């Protein structure tokens, strides 16, 4: 079916240097999608003829603006997918969290999503199509002691995503908030039963392959047996 063919599509993926963003990038490339990767560092020892890296600080509006202009040229002014994945975490009690760390989490996890989305949306509106996937977390629906800053950013991602899909659906643009539970990215202690980044990437592909009139607005995924 036509909606399942992605080899003519283009994507911007943020936070591609490793972990979830790198896994999503590889999954898209394997299906023929042309990918613009935005992160501060390139994926290590990786190259692909349809992958273009743009050094980007998602916390800095000027950096995002510059990468977007370069990306438009490279992708021939076509943006089918935006995967807002870039994010950082921090473990600390709220009174022990330094203000600069607090600001940094919101700059990357929230402001970066805003900077990228506000630029991609007009292009998608001109195409009357597009799909934005915002990577949230189980921490966006369930507060965790010692992670107030991170949880705050992910609760914000959920609320922003809900507003975005209601603003954009009549323009043919889908917005999905994907909230995984424990993913083995090195952010917290390793566990053999955590979701693997490559597994989460397949969830992204499944969402992107949905029929034209089918809209995943919010998707939560969890390890089946997280405590083993």
Coordinates of C-alpha atoms in Angstrom, one line a residue:
X1 CA 0.0 0.0 0.0
X2 CA 1.2 3.5 -0.9
X3 CA 1.2 4.8 2.7
X4 CA 3.7 2.1 3.7
X5 CA 6.3 3.3 1.1
X6 CA 8.8 5.6 2.8
X7 CA 11.6 5.7 0.2
X8 CA 10.6 9.1 -1.2
X9 CA 10.3 10.7 2.2
X10 CA 12.6 13.0 4.1
X11 CA 13.0 13.5 7.8
X12 CA 14.7 15.7 10.4
X13 CA 15.7 13.7 13.5
X14 CA 17.2 15.6 16.5
X15 CA 19.6 14.0 19.0
X16 CA 21.1 11.6 16.5
X17 CA 24.6 11.0 18.0
X18 CA 23.6 7.9 19.9
X19 CA 20.8 6.1 21.7
X20 CA 17.2 6.5 20.6
X21 CA 17.9 9.2 17.9
X22 CA 20.6 7.1 16.3
X23 CA 18.4 4.0 16.3
X24 CA 15.5 6.0 14.7
X25 CA 17.9 7.4 12.1
X26 CA 19.1 3.9 11.1
X27 CA 15.6 2.5 10.9
X28 CA 14.5 5.3 8.6
X29 CA 17.5 5.0 6.4
X30 CA 16.9 1.2 6.1
X31 CA 13.6 2.1 4.5
X32 CA 15.0 4.6 2.1
X33 CA 14.1 7.8 3.9
X34 CA 16.6 10.7 3.5
X35 CA 17.5 11.9 7.0
X36 CA 18.9 15.2 8.3
X37 CA 20.4 14.6 11.7
X38 CA 20.7 17.4 14.1
X39 CA 23.0 17.0 17.1
X40 CA 26.1 18.5 18.6
X41 CA 28.3 15.5 17.5
X42 CA 28.1 13.1 14.6
X43 CA 27.2 9.4 15.2
X44 CA 30.6 7.6 15.7
X45 CA 31.9 5.7 12.7
X46 CA 28.8 6.1 10.7
X47 CA 28.0 7.2 7.2
X48 CA 25.2 6.6 4.7
X49 CA 24.6 8.2 1.3
X50 CA 21.1 9.4 2.5
X51 CA 22.3 10.7 5.9
X52 CA 23.3 14.4 6.3
X53 CA 24.6 15.6 9.6
X54 CA 24.2 19.2 10.8
X55 CA 26.0 20.2 14.0
X56 CA 23.2 21.7 16.1
X57 CA 22.8 22.9 19.6
X58 CA 19.1 22.4 20.2
X59 CA 19.2 24.7 23.2
X60 CA 20.3 27.6 21.0
X61 CA 17.8 29.2 18.6
X62 CA 20.4 30.6 16.2
X63 CA 22.0 27.1 15.9
X64 CA 18.6 25.5 15.1
X65 CA 17.7 28.3 12.6
X66 CA 21.1 27.8 10.8
X67 CA 20.7 24.0 10.6
X68 CA 17.1 24.4 9.3
X69 CA 18.2 26.6 6.5
X70 CA 21.0 24.2 5.5
X71 CA 18.6 21.3 5.8
X72 CA 16.0 22.9 3.5
X73 CA 18.6 23.2 0.8
X74 CA 19.8 19.6 1.2
X75 CA 16.2 18.2 1.3
X76 CA 15.0 20.3 -1.6
X77 CA 12.5 22.1 0.7
X78 CA 10.7 18.9 1.5
X79 CA 10.1 17.9 5.1
X80 CA 7.9 14.9 5.6
X81 CA 8.8 13.9 9.2
X82 CA 10.2 15.7 12.2
X83 CA 11.3 13.5 15.1
X84 CA 11.8 15.7 18.2
X85 CA 14.0 13.3 20.1
X86 CA 16.8 15.3 21.6
X87 CA 16.7 15.3 25.4
X88 CA 18.8 15.2 28.5
X89 CA 18.1 14.0 32.0
X90 CA 19.2 14.7 35.6
X91 CA 18.8 13.0 38.9
X92 CA 18.6 15.3 41.9
X93 CA 16.2 16.4 44.6
X94 CA 14.5 19.7 43.7
X95 CA 16.3 21.7 46.4
X96 CA 19.6 20.2 45.3
X97 CA 19.1 21.0 41.6
X98 CA 21.3 23.9 40.4
X99 CA 19.4 26.6 38.5
X100 CA 21.7 26.3 35.5
X101 CA 21.0 22.6 35.3
X102 CA 17.3 23.2 35.6
X103 CA 17.4 25.7 32.7
X104 CA 19.5 23.4 30.6
X105 CA 17.0 20.6 30.8
X106 CA 14.2 23.0 29.7
X107 CA 16.4 24.6 27.0
X108 CA 17.1 21.2 25.3
X109 CA 14.0 19.2 26.1
X110 CA 11.4 21.9 25.5
X111 CA 12.8 24.9 23.8
X112 CA 14.6 22.8 21.3
X113 CA 11.4 21.0 20.4
X114 CA 9.7 24.4 20.0
X115 CA 12.5 25.9 17.8
X116 CA 12.5 22.9 15.5
X117 CA 8.7 22.6 15.2
X118 CA 8.0 26.3 14.5
X119 CA 10.3 26.1 11.5
X120 CA 9.2 22.8 10.1
X121 CA 5.4 23.4 10.4
X122 CA 5.1 26.1 7.7
X123 CA 6.8 23.8 5.2
X124 CA 4.5 20.9 6.2
X125 CA 1.5 23.3 5.8
X126 CA 2.6 24.2 2.3
X127 CA 2.8 20.5 1.5
X128 CA -0.6 19.8 3.3
X129 CA 1.1 16.8 4.9
X130 CA 3.7 15.9 7.4
X131 CA 4.2 14.0 10.7
X132 CA 5.8 15.2 13.8
X133 CA 6.7 12.7 16.5
X134 CA 7.7 14.1 19.9
X135 CA 9.6 11.7 22.1
X136 CA 8.3 12.0 25.7
X137 CA 8.6 9.5 28.5
X138 CA 6.7 7.6 31.1
X139 CA 8.0 10.4 33.4
X140 CA 5.6 12.7 31.6
X141 CA 2.6 11.1 33.2
X142 CA 4.1 9.8 36.4
X143 CA 6.2 12.0 38.7
X144 CA 9.4 10.4 39.9
X145 CA 11.1 11.4 43.2
X146 CA 14.5 12.9 42.5
X147 CA 13.7 13.7 38.8
X148 CA 11.5 16.8 39.1
X149 CA 13.3 18.8 36.4
X150 CA 13.2 15.9 33.9
X151 CA 9.6 15.0 34.7
X152 CA 8.6 18.7 34.3
X153 CA 10.0 18.8 30.8
X154 CA 8.3 15.6 29.8
X155 CA 4.9 16.7 31.2
X156 CA 5.4 19.8 29.1
X157 CA 6.1 17.7 26.0
X158 CA 2.8 15.9 26.5
X159 CA 0.8 19.1 26.8
X160 CA 2.5 20.8 23.9
X161 CA 2.0 17.7 21.7
X162 CA -1.7 17.6 22.6
X163 CA -2.1 21.3 21.6
X164 CA 0.0 20.8 18.4
X165 CA -2.1 17.9 17.1
X166 CA -5.3 19.9 17.6
X167 CA -3.8 22.9 15.8
X168 CA -2.4 21.0 12.8
X169 CA -4.7 18.1 12.0
X170 CA -6.9 20.2 9.7
X171 CA -3.8 21.0 7.7
X172 CA -3.1 17.3 7.0
X173 CA -0.3 17.2 9.6
X174 CA -0.1 14.5 12.2
X175 CA 1.4 14.9 15.7
X176 CA 2.2 11.9 17.8
X177 CA 3.5 11.9 21.4
X178 CA 5.5 8.7 21.9
X179 CA 6.1 8.0 25.6
X180 CA 8.4 5.0 26.3
X181 CA 9.1 3.5 29.7
X182 CA 12.6 2.4 30.6
X183 CA 14.9 2.5 27.6
X184 CA 18.5 1.2 27.7
X185 CA 20.2 4.5 26.7
X186 CA 22.7 4.7 29.5
X187 CA 20.8 7.5 31.3
X188 CA 20.0 5.2 34.3
X189 CA 21.2 1.8 35.4
X190 CA 21.2 -0.9 32.8
X191 CA 18.6 -3.7 32.9
X192 CA 18.3 -6.6 30.5
X193 CA 14.5 -6.1 30.3
X194 CA 14.6 -2.4 29.4
X195 CA 13.4 -1.5 25.9
X196 CA 16.2 -1.3 23.4
X197 CA 16.6 1.8 21.3
X198 CA 16.2 -0.3 18.1
X199 CA 12.9 -1.7 19.5
X200 CA 11.6 1.8 20.1
X201 CA 12.7 2.8 16.6
X202 CA 10.4 0.2 15.2
X203 CA 7.5 1.8 17.1
X204 CA 8.3 5.0 15.3
X205 CA 8.3 3.2 11.9
X206 CA 4.9 1.6 12.8
X207 CA 3.5 5.0 13.6
X208 CA 4.8 6.6 10.4
X209 CA 3.4 3.8 8.3
X210 CA -0.2 4.3 9.6
X211 CA -2.9 4.9 6.9
X212 CA -3.4 8.5 5.8
X213 CA -6.7 9.0 7.8
X214 CA -5.4 7.1 10.9
X215 CA -3.8 9.3 13.6
X216 CA -1.9 8.1 16.6
X217 CA -2.0 11.1 19.0
X218 CA -0.5 9.5 22.0
X219 CA 1.4 6.2 22.3
X220 CA 2.8 4.7 25.5
X221 CA 5.2 1.7 25.4
X222 CA 6.6 -0.2 28.3
X223 CA 8.9 -3.2 28.9
X224 CA 6.7 -6.3 29.4
X225 CA 8.5 -7.4 32.5
X226 CA 10.7 -4.5 33.7
X227 CA 11.6 -5.8 37.1
X228 CA 13.1 -9.2 36.2

